[in-house]
CSV table of C-alpha atoms in Angstrom, one decimal:
chain,number,residue,atom,x,y,z
A,12,MET,CA,0.0,0.0,0.0
A,13,LYS,CA,1.3,3.5,-0.9
A,14,ALA,CA,2.4,5.7,2.0
A,15,THR,CA,0.1,8.6,2.8
A,16,ILE,CA,0.7,12.1,4.1
A,17,LYS,CA,-0.7,10.9,7.4
A,18,ASP,CA,1.9,8.1,7.5
A,19,VAL,CA,4.7,10.6,7.0
A,20,ALA,CA,3.3,12.8,9.7
A,21,THR,CA,3.2,9.9,12.2
A,22,ARG,CA,6.7,8.8,11.3
A,23,ALA,CA,8.1,12.3,11.7
A,24,ASN,CA,6.0,13.0,14.8
A,25,VAL,CA,4.5,16.2,13.3
A,26,SER,CA,1.1,17.3,12.1
A,27,VAL,CA,-0.2,16.6,8.6
A,28,ALA,CA,-0.3,20.4,8.1
A,29,THR,CA,3.4,20.6,8.8
A,30,VAL,CA,4.2,17.8,6.3
A,31,SER,CA,2.1,19.7,3.7
A,32,ARG,CA,4.0,22.9,4.3
A,33,VAL,CA,7.3,21.1,3.9
A,34,VAL,CA,6.4,19.3,0.6
A,35,ASN,CA,5.0,22.5,-0.8
A,36,ASN,CA,8.1,24.5,0.2
A,37,LEU,CA,6.1,26.9,2.5
A,38,ASP,CA,7.4,28.6,5.6
A,39,GLY,CA,6.5,27.9,9.3
A,40,TYR,CA,8.8,25.1,10.5
A,41,SER,CA,12.4,24.7,11.8
A,42,ASP,CA,15.3,23.2,9.8
A,43,GLU,CA,15.2,20.2,12.2
A,44,THR,CA,11.5,19.6,11.5
A,45,LYS,CA,12.2,19.8,7.8
A,46,GLU,CA,14.9,17.2,8.0
A,47,LYS,CA,12.7,14.9,10.0
A,48,VAL,CA,9.9,15.2,7.4
A,49,LEU,CA,12.2,14.6,4.5
A,50,GLU,CA,13.8,11.6,6.1
A,51,ALA,CA,10.3,10.1,6.8
A,52,ILE,CA,9.4,10.7,3.1
A,53,LYS,CA,12.5,8.9,2.0
A,54,GLU,CA,12.0,6.0,4.3
A,55,LEU,CA,8.3,5.5,3.4
A,56,GLY,CA,8.7,6.2,-0.3
A,57,TYR,CA,5.9,8.8,-0.1
A,58,GLN,CA,4.9,10.5,-3.4
A,59,ARG,CA,2.7,13.5,-3.5
A,60,ASN,CA,-0.7,13.2,-5.3
A,61,ALA,CA,-0.6,15.4,-8.3
A,62,ILE,CA,-4.3,16.1,-8.3
A,63,ALA,CA,-4.4,17.0,-4.7
A,64,ARG,CA,-1.4,19.2,-5.1
A,65,GLY,CA,-3.1,20.9,-8.0
A,66,LEU,CA,-6.1,21.8,-5.8
A,67,VAL,CA,-3.7,23.7,-3.6
A,68,THR,CA,-1.4,25.2,-6.1
A,69,LYS,CA,-4.0,25.8,-8.8
A,70,THR,CA,-1.6,24.1,-11.3
A,71,THR,CA,-1.4,20.6,-12.7
A,72,LYS,CA,2.1,20.9,-14.3
A,73,THR,CA,0.6,19.5,-17.5
A,74,ILE,CA,0.4,21.0,-21.0
A,75,GLY,CA,-2.0,19.9,-23.7
A,76,VAL,CA,-0.7,19.6,-27.3
A,77,LEU,CA,-3.0,19.4,-30.3
A,78,ILE,CA,-1.5,17.8,-33.3
A,79,PRO,CA,-3.2,16.8,-36.6
A,80,ILE,CA,-1.4,13.5,-37.2
A,81,VAL,CA,0.8,12.0,-34.5
A,82,SER,CA,2.5,9.7,-36.9
A,83,ALA,CA,3.7,12.4,-39.3
A,84,TYR,CA,7.4,13.1,-39.3
A,85,LEU,CA,6.8,16.8,-39.4
A,86,TYR,CA,4.9,16.8,-36.1
A,87,ALA,CA,7.1,14.3,-34.4
A,88,GLU,CA,10.1,16.7,-34.6
A,89,ILE,CA,8.0,19.6,-33.2
A,90,LEU,CA,6.7,17.3,-30.4
A,91,ASN,CA,10.2,16.2,-29.5
A,92,GLY,CA,11.2,19.8,-28.9
A,93,ILE,CA,8.1,20.4,-26.8
A,94,GLU,CA,8.4,17.2,-24.8
A,95,GLU,CA,12.1,17.6,-24.0
A,96,LYS,CA,11.8,21.1,-22.6
A,97,ALA,CA,8.6,20.2,-20.7
A,98,ASN,CA,10.3,17.3,-19.1
A,99,GLU,CA,13.3,19.5,-18.1
A,100,ASN,CA,10.9,21.8,-16.4
A,101,GLY,CA,8.8,19.2,-14.6
A,102,TYR,CA,5.8,19.3,-16.9
A,103,GLY,CA,3.8,16.4,-18.4
A,104,ILE,CA,2.2,16.3,-21.8
A,105,PHE,CA,-1.3,15.4,-22.9
A,106,LEU,CA,-1.0,14.6,-26.6
A,107,CYS,CA,-4.2,14.9,-28.7
A,108,ASN,CA,-4.4,13.6,-32.2
A,109,THR,CA,-7.0,15.9,-33.8
A,110,GLY,CA,-7.0,14.2,-37.2
A,111,VAL,CA,-6.8,15.7,-40.6
A,112,ASN,CA,-8.8,19.0,-40.7
A,113,GLY,CA,-9.2,18.9,-36.9
A,114,VAL,CA,-12.1,16.5,-36.9
A,115,ARG,CA,-11.6,15.7,-33.2
A,116,ALA,CA,-10.3,19.1,-32.1
A,117,VAL,CA,-13.5,20.3,-30.3
A,118,ASN,CA,-13.7,17.2,-28.2
A,119,TYR,CA,-10.0,17.3,-27.3
A,120,ILE,CA,-10.1,21.0,-26.3
A,121,LYS,CA,-13.1,20.3,-24.0
A,122,MET,CA,-11.2,17.2,-22.6
A,123,LEU,CA,-8.1,19.3,-21.9
A,124,GLY,CA,-10.3,21.8,-20.0
A,125,GLU,CA,-11.7,19.0,-17.9
A,126,ARG,CA,-8.2,17.8,-17.2
A,127,GLN,CA,-7.3,21.3,-16.0
A,128,VAL,CA,-4.1,21.6,-18.0
A,129,ASP,CA,-2.1,24.7,-17.4
A,130,ALA,CA,-1.8,25.6,-21.1
A,131,ILE,CA,-2.3,24.4,-24.7
A,132,ILE,CA,0.1,24.3,-27.7
A,133,VAL,CA,-1.8,24.1,-31.0
A,134,VAL,CA,0.3,22.6,-33.9
A,135,SER,CA,-0.7,23.2,-37.6
A,136,LEU,CA,-4.4,23.6,-36.9
A,137,THR,CA,-6.4,26.4,-38.6
A,138,ILE,CA,-8.2,28.3,-35.9
A,139,ASN,CA,-11.9,28.8,-36.7
A,140,ASP,CA,-14.5,30.6,-34.5
A,141,GLU,CA,-15.5,27.5,-32.6
A,142,TYR,CA,-11.9,26.6,-31.7
A,143,TYR,CA,-11.1,30.2,-30.7
A,144,ASN,CA,-14.1,30.5,-28.5
A,145,LEU,CA,-13.5,27.2,-26.8
A,146,LEU,CA,-9.8,27.9,-26.2
A,147,ASN,CA,-10.6,31.3,-24.7
A,148,SER,CA,-13.3,29.8,-22.5
A,149,LEU,CA,-10.7,27.7,-20.7
A,150,LYS,CA,-8.9,30.9,-19.5
A,151,ILE,CA,-5.5,29.4,-19.8
A,152,PRO,CA,-2.5,30.4,-22.1
A,153,TYR,CA,-2.3,28.9,-25.6
A,154,ILE,CA,0.1,29.3,-28.5
A,155,LEU,CA,0.1,28.3,-32.2
A,156,VAL,CA,3.0,26.5,-33.8
A,157,SER,CA,3.5,26.1,-37.6
A,158,THR,CA,0.2,28.0,-38.1
A,159,LEU,CA,-1.3,31.4,-37.4
A,160,SER,CA,-4.6,33.2,-37.3
A,161,TYR,CA,-5.2,36.2,-39.6
A,162,LYS,CA,-8.5,36.9,-37.8
A,163,TYR,CA,-7.5,36.6,-34.2
A,164,LYS,CA,-4.6,37.9,-32.2
A,165,ILE,CA,-3.0,34.7,-31.0
A,166,PRO,CA,0.7,34.3,-30.3
A,167,TYR,CA,2.5,32.0,-32.9
A,168,ILE,CA,5.8,30.5,-34.0
A,169,LYS,CA,6.4,29.5,-37.6
A,170,VAL,CA,8.5,30.2,-40.7
A,171,ASP,CA,7.5,32.5,-43.5
A,172,ASP,CA,5.9,29.9,-45.8
A,173,GLN,CA,5.6,32.2,-48.8
A,174,GLN,CA,9.2,33.3,-48.6
A,175,ALA,CA,10.4,29.7,-48.0
A,176,ALA,CA,8.5,28.5,-51.1
A,177,TYR,CA,10.0,31.4,-53.0
A,178,THR,CA,13.5,30.3,-51.9
A,179,ALA,CA,12.8,26.7,-53.0
A,180,THR,CA,11.6,27.8,-56.5
A,181,GLN,CA,14.4,30.2,-56.8
A,182,PHE,CA,16.9,27.5,-56.0
A,183,LEU,CA,15.6,25.4,-58.9
A,184,ILE,CA,15.6,28.4,-61.2
A,185,GLU,CA,19.2,29.2,-60.3
A,186,LYS,CA,20.1,25.6,-61.1
A,187,GLY,CA,18.9,26.3,-64.7
A,188,HIS,CA,15.3,25.0,-64.4
A,189,THR,CA,12.5,27.0,-66.0
A,190,LYS,CA,9.9,24.4,-66.4
A,191,ILE,CA,9.0,23.7,-62.8
A,192,ALA,CA,6.0,21.7,-61.7
A,193,LEU,CA,4.3,22.2,-58.3
A,194,ILE,CA,2.8,19.6,-56.0
A,195,SER,CA,1.0,21.6,-53.4
A,196,GLY,CA,-1.0,21.2,-50.2
A,197,GLY,CA,-4.7,22.1,-50.0
A,198,LYS,CA,-6.0,24.6,-52.5
A,199,GLU,CA,-8.1,26.3,-49.9
A,200,ASP,CA,-5.5,26.1,-47.1
A,201,LYS,CA,-4.7,29.7,-46.2
A,202,ILE,CA,-1.9,28.9,-43.8
A,203,SER,CA,0.4,26.5,-45.6
A,204,GLY,CA,-1.3,25.9,-49.0
A,205,ILE,CA,-2.0,29.2,-50.6
A,206,THR,CA,1.1,30.9,-49.1
A,207,ARG,CA,3.5,28.3,-50.6
A,208,VAL,CA,1.8,28.4,-54.0
A,209,ASN,CA,2.1,32.2,-53.9
A,210,GLY,CA,5.8,31.9,-53.2
A,211,TYR,CA,6.2,29.6,-56.2
A,212,ARG,CA,4.3,31.9,-58.4
A,213,ASN,CA,6.1,35.0,-57.2
A,214,ALA,CA,9.5,33.4,-57.9
A,215,LEU,CA,8.5,32.4,-61.5
A,216,GLN,CA,7.1,35.9,-62.1
A,217,ASP,CA,10.2,37.6,-60.8
A,218,TYR,CA,12.4,35.6,-63.2
A,219,ASP,CA,10.0,36.2,-66.1
A,220,ILE,CA,9.1,32.5,-66.4
A,221,ASN,CA,5.7,31.5,-67.7
A,222,ILE,CA,3.4,29.9,-65.2
A,223,ASN,CA,1.8,26.7,-66.6
A,224,GLU,CA,-1.3,25.9,-64.7
A,225,ASN,CA,-1.4,22.4,-66.1
A,226,ILE,CA,1.7,21.5,-64.0
A,227,ILE,CA,0.3,22.7,-60.7
A,228,LYS,CA,-1.4,19.9,-58.7
A,229,TYR,CA,-3.0,20.0,-55.3
A,230,GLY,CA,-3.0,17.4,-52.5
A,231,ASP,CA,-3.0,17.4,-48.7
A,232,PHE,CA,0.7,17.2,-47.8
A,233,THR,CA,0.6,13.4,-47.4
A,234,TYR,CA,2.6,10.7,-49.1
A,235,ASN,CA,-0.4,9.3,-50.9
A,236,SER,CA,-1.4,12.7,-52.2
A,237,GLY,CA,2.2,13.1,-53.5
A,238,ILE,CA,1.7,9.8,-55.5
A,239,MET,CA,-1.6,11.0,-56.9
A,240,CYS,CA,-0.3,14.4,-57.9
A,241,MET,CA,2.8,13.0,-59.6
A,242,GLU,CA,0.7,10.5,-61.5
A,243,ASP,CA,-1.5,13.4,-62.7
A,244,LEU,CA,1.6,15.4,-63.8
A,245,LEU,CA,2.8,12.5,-65.9
A,246,GLN,CA,-0.6,12.0,-67.4
A,247,GLU,CA,-0.7,15.7,-68.5
A,248,LYS,CA,2.2,15.0,-71.0
A,249,GLU,CA,3.5,18.5,-70.2
A,250,ASP,CA,7.2,19.2,-70.4
A,251,PHE,CA,8.9,19.9,-67.0
A,252,THR,CA,12.4,19.3,-65.7
A,253,ALA,CA,11.9,19.9,-62.0
A,254,VAL,CA,9.2,19.5,-59.3
A,255,PHE,CA,8.7,21.5,-56.1
A,256,ALA,CA,6.7,19.5,-53.6
A,257,THR,CA,5.5,21.5,-50.6
A,258,SER,CA,6.1,18.7,-48.1
A,259,ASP,CA,8.7,16.0,-47.8
A,260,GLU,CA,6.0,13.3,-47.6
A,261,MET,CA,4.6,14.5,-50.9
A,262,ALA,CA,8.0,14.6,-52.4
A,263,LEU,CA,8.6,11.0,-51.4
A,264,GLY,CA,5.3,10.0,-52.9
A,265,ALA,CA,6.4,11.7,-56.1
A,266,LEU,CA,9.8,9.9,-56.0
A,267,SER,CA,8.1,6.5,-55.7
A,268,VAL,CA,6.0,7.2,-58.8
A,269,MET,CA,9.1,8.3,-60.8
A,270,HIS,CA,11.0,5.1,-59.6
A,271,ARG,CA,8.0,3.0,-60.7
A,272,ASN,CA,8.1,4.7,-64.1
A,273,LYS,CA,11.8,4.3,-64.4
A,274,ILE,CA,12.4,8.1,-64.4
A,275,GLU,CA,15.9,8.8,-63.1
A,276,VAL,CA,16.2,11.4,-60.4
A,277,PRO,CA,17.8,13.9,-60.8
A,278,GLU,CA,19.1,13.0,-64.3
A,279,LYS,CA,15.6,13.2,-65.9
A,280,ILE,CA,13.6,15.1,-63.3
A,281,SER,CA,14.8,17.1,-60.3
A,282,ILE,CA,12.8,17.4,-57.1
A,283,ILE,CA,12.9,19.6,-54.0
A,284,GLY,CA,10.8,19.0,-50.9
A,285,TYR,CA,9.8,21.1,-47.9
A,286,ASP,CA,10.3,20.6,-44.1
A,287,ASN,CA,13.6,18.6,-43.8
A,288,THR,CA,12.1,15.8,-41.8
A,289,LEU,CA,14.0,12.6,-41.2
A,290,ILE,CA,12.6,10.9,-44.3
A,291,ALA,CA,14.3,13.5,-46.5
A,292,GLN,CA,17.6,12.0,-45.3
A,293,MET,CA,16.4,8.4,-45.6
A,294,SER,CA,14.9,8.7,-49.2
A,295,ASN,CA,16.7,7.2,-52.2
A,296,PRO,CA,18.3,9.4,-53.4
A,297,PRO,CA,18.5,11.7,-50.4
A,298,LEU,CA,16.1,14.6,-50.8
A,299,THR,CA,17.1,18.2,-51.3
A,300,THR,CA,14.6,20.2,-49.3
A,301,VAL,CA,13.7,23.5,-47.6
A,302,ALA,CA,14.4,23.1,-43.9
A,303,GLN,CA,12.1,24.3,-41.2
A,304,PRO,CA,13.6,24.4,-37.7
A,305,LEU,CA,11.0,21.9,-36.4
A,306,TYR,CA,12.6,20.9,-33.2
A,307,GLU,CA,13.4,24.5,-32.4
A,308,MET,CA,9.8,25.4,-33.0
A,309,GLY,CA,8.8,22.9,-30.3
A,310,VAL,CA,11.5,24.2,-27.9
A,311,LYS,CA,10.5,27.8,-28.3
A,312,ALA,CA,6.8,27.1,-28.1
A,313,PHE,CA,7.2,25.5,-24.6
A,314,ALA,CA,9.6,28.4,-23.6
A,315,LYS,CA,6.9,30.9,-24.5
A,316,ILE,CA,4.2,29.0,-22.7
A,317,LEU,CA,6.4,28.8,-19.6
A,318,SER,CA,7.0,32.5,-19.8
A,319,VAL,CA,3.3,33.2,-19.8
A,320,LEU,CA,2.7,30.9,-16.9
A,321,GLU,CA,5.5,32.4,-14.8
A,322,THR,CA,5.4,36.1,-15.9
A,323,GLY,CA,2.2,36.6,-17.8
A,324,ASN,CA,4.2,37.8,-20.8
A,325,SER,CA,4.4,35.7,-24.0
A,326,GLY,CA,6.6,38.1,-25.9
A,327,ASP,CA,6.4,38.8,-29.6
A,328,ASN,CA,5.4,36.4,-32.3
A,329,MET,CA,8.3,34.5,-33.9
A,330,ILE,CA,9.1,33.9,-37.5
A,331,LEU,CA,12.0,31.5,-37.6
A,332,SER,CA,14.5,31.2,-40.4
A,333,HIS,CA,14.5,28.6,-43.2
A,334,LYS,CA,17.3,27.3,-45.4
A,335,ILE,CA,17.9,24.9,-48.3
A,336,VAL,CA,19.5,21.6,-47.4
A,337,GLU,CA,21.1,20.4,-50.7
A,338,ARG,CA,21.4,16.6,-51.1
A,339,GLU,CA,21.1,14.6,-54.3
A,340,THR,CA,17.7,15.2,-56.0
A,341,VAL,CA,18.4,18.4,-57.9
A,342,LYS,CA,20.5,18.5,-61.1
A,343,LEU,CA,22.4,21.6,-62.4
A,344,LEU,CA,21.2,22.2,-66.0
A,345,LYS,CA,23.9,23.5,-68.3
């Protein structure tokens, strides 16, 4: 049977109130009494009840994290950053898989409120009116990662998706490619879909390159959508020498189609991805990609949440830098 606070009080020959003051680091006891209580705790193996402690301290030392697809490499890197820093600071994580398009988001936000988490980190979820009102009703801090809200003033951490997509397209152009296909995320996705398409279009326009709408395909950032989009591109019979896929998973889907059709990469077609997840390094050939600092996003997200909890100040929104990681899937055209 687990030791109780009463057992500790009996062993140390003090009151339950005194034990409570010691374990919660409050004043009102001598050093000798403190040593007796701590020795009793050690001997009995007493552990404080987190729920009971929360009733006193008004904190549960837990953070809720809403993520669309737990298995996705993109979100795994962000989660690693959140989890490591949370653990270092004595916090636990409630991980909620909201599903594609946030189909379970409402239920999970309500559940996190019932669990009385101290704060919530929202990853890659588009904030609609219902989510916003629910989150605000909890009266706890929350922050957005790899997403933002144009309508509501909510603190966020992300990269500049439009500029990053411009950089990827510019990289291909400067390698000599002028016929560049695009495999994009959702056509109506205002956060990561439209912005990356705009970056692609802006780069082509700035270099006076014609935009061929027939070689722009839309998916949902997943591996399977990369397969479907690449198959559609090949069926179009249009001429292109390079592909910009706006996620690494879609890029790998496209690579699999090219391999199946015996299209050599990058000898026949070059491809660049977006994210720099682990699979970019593991692909064959290794994928050239735009790197988001995913782990750093998670680290900084928890740091901002901790700052709000401790000081009430979240600081400014953060736009983190991106860069091209060149591997083996882009050919220099002469």
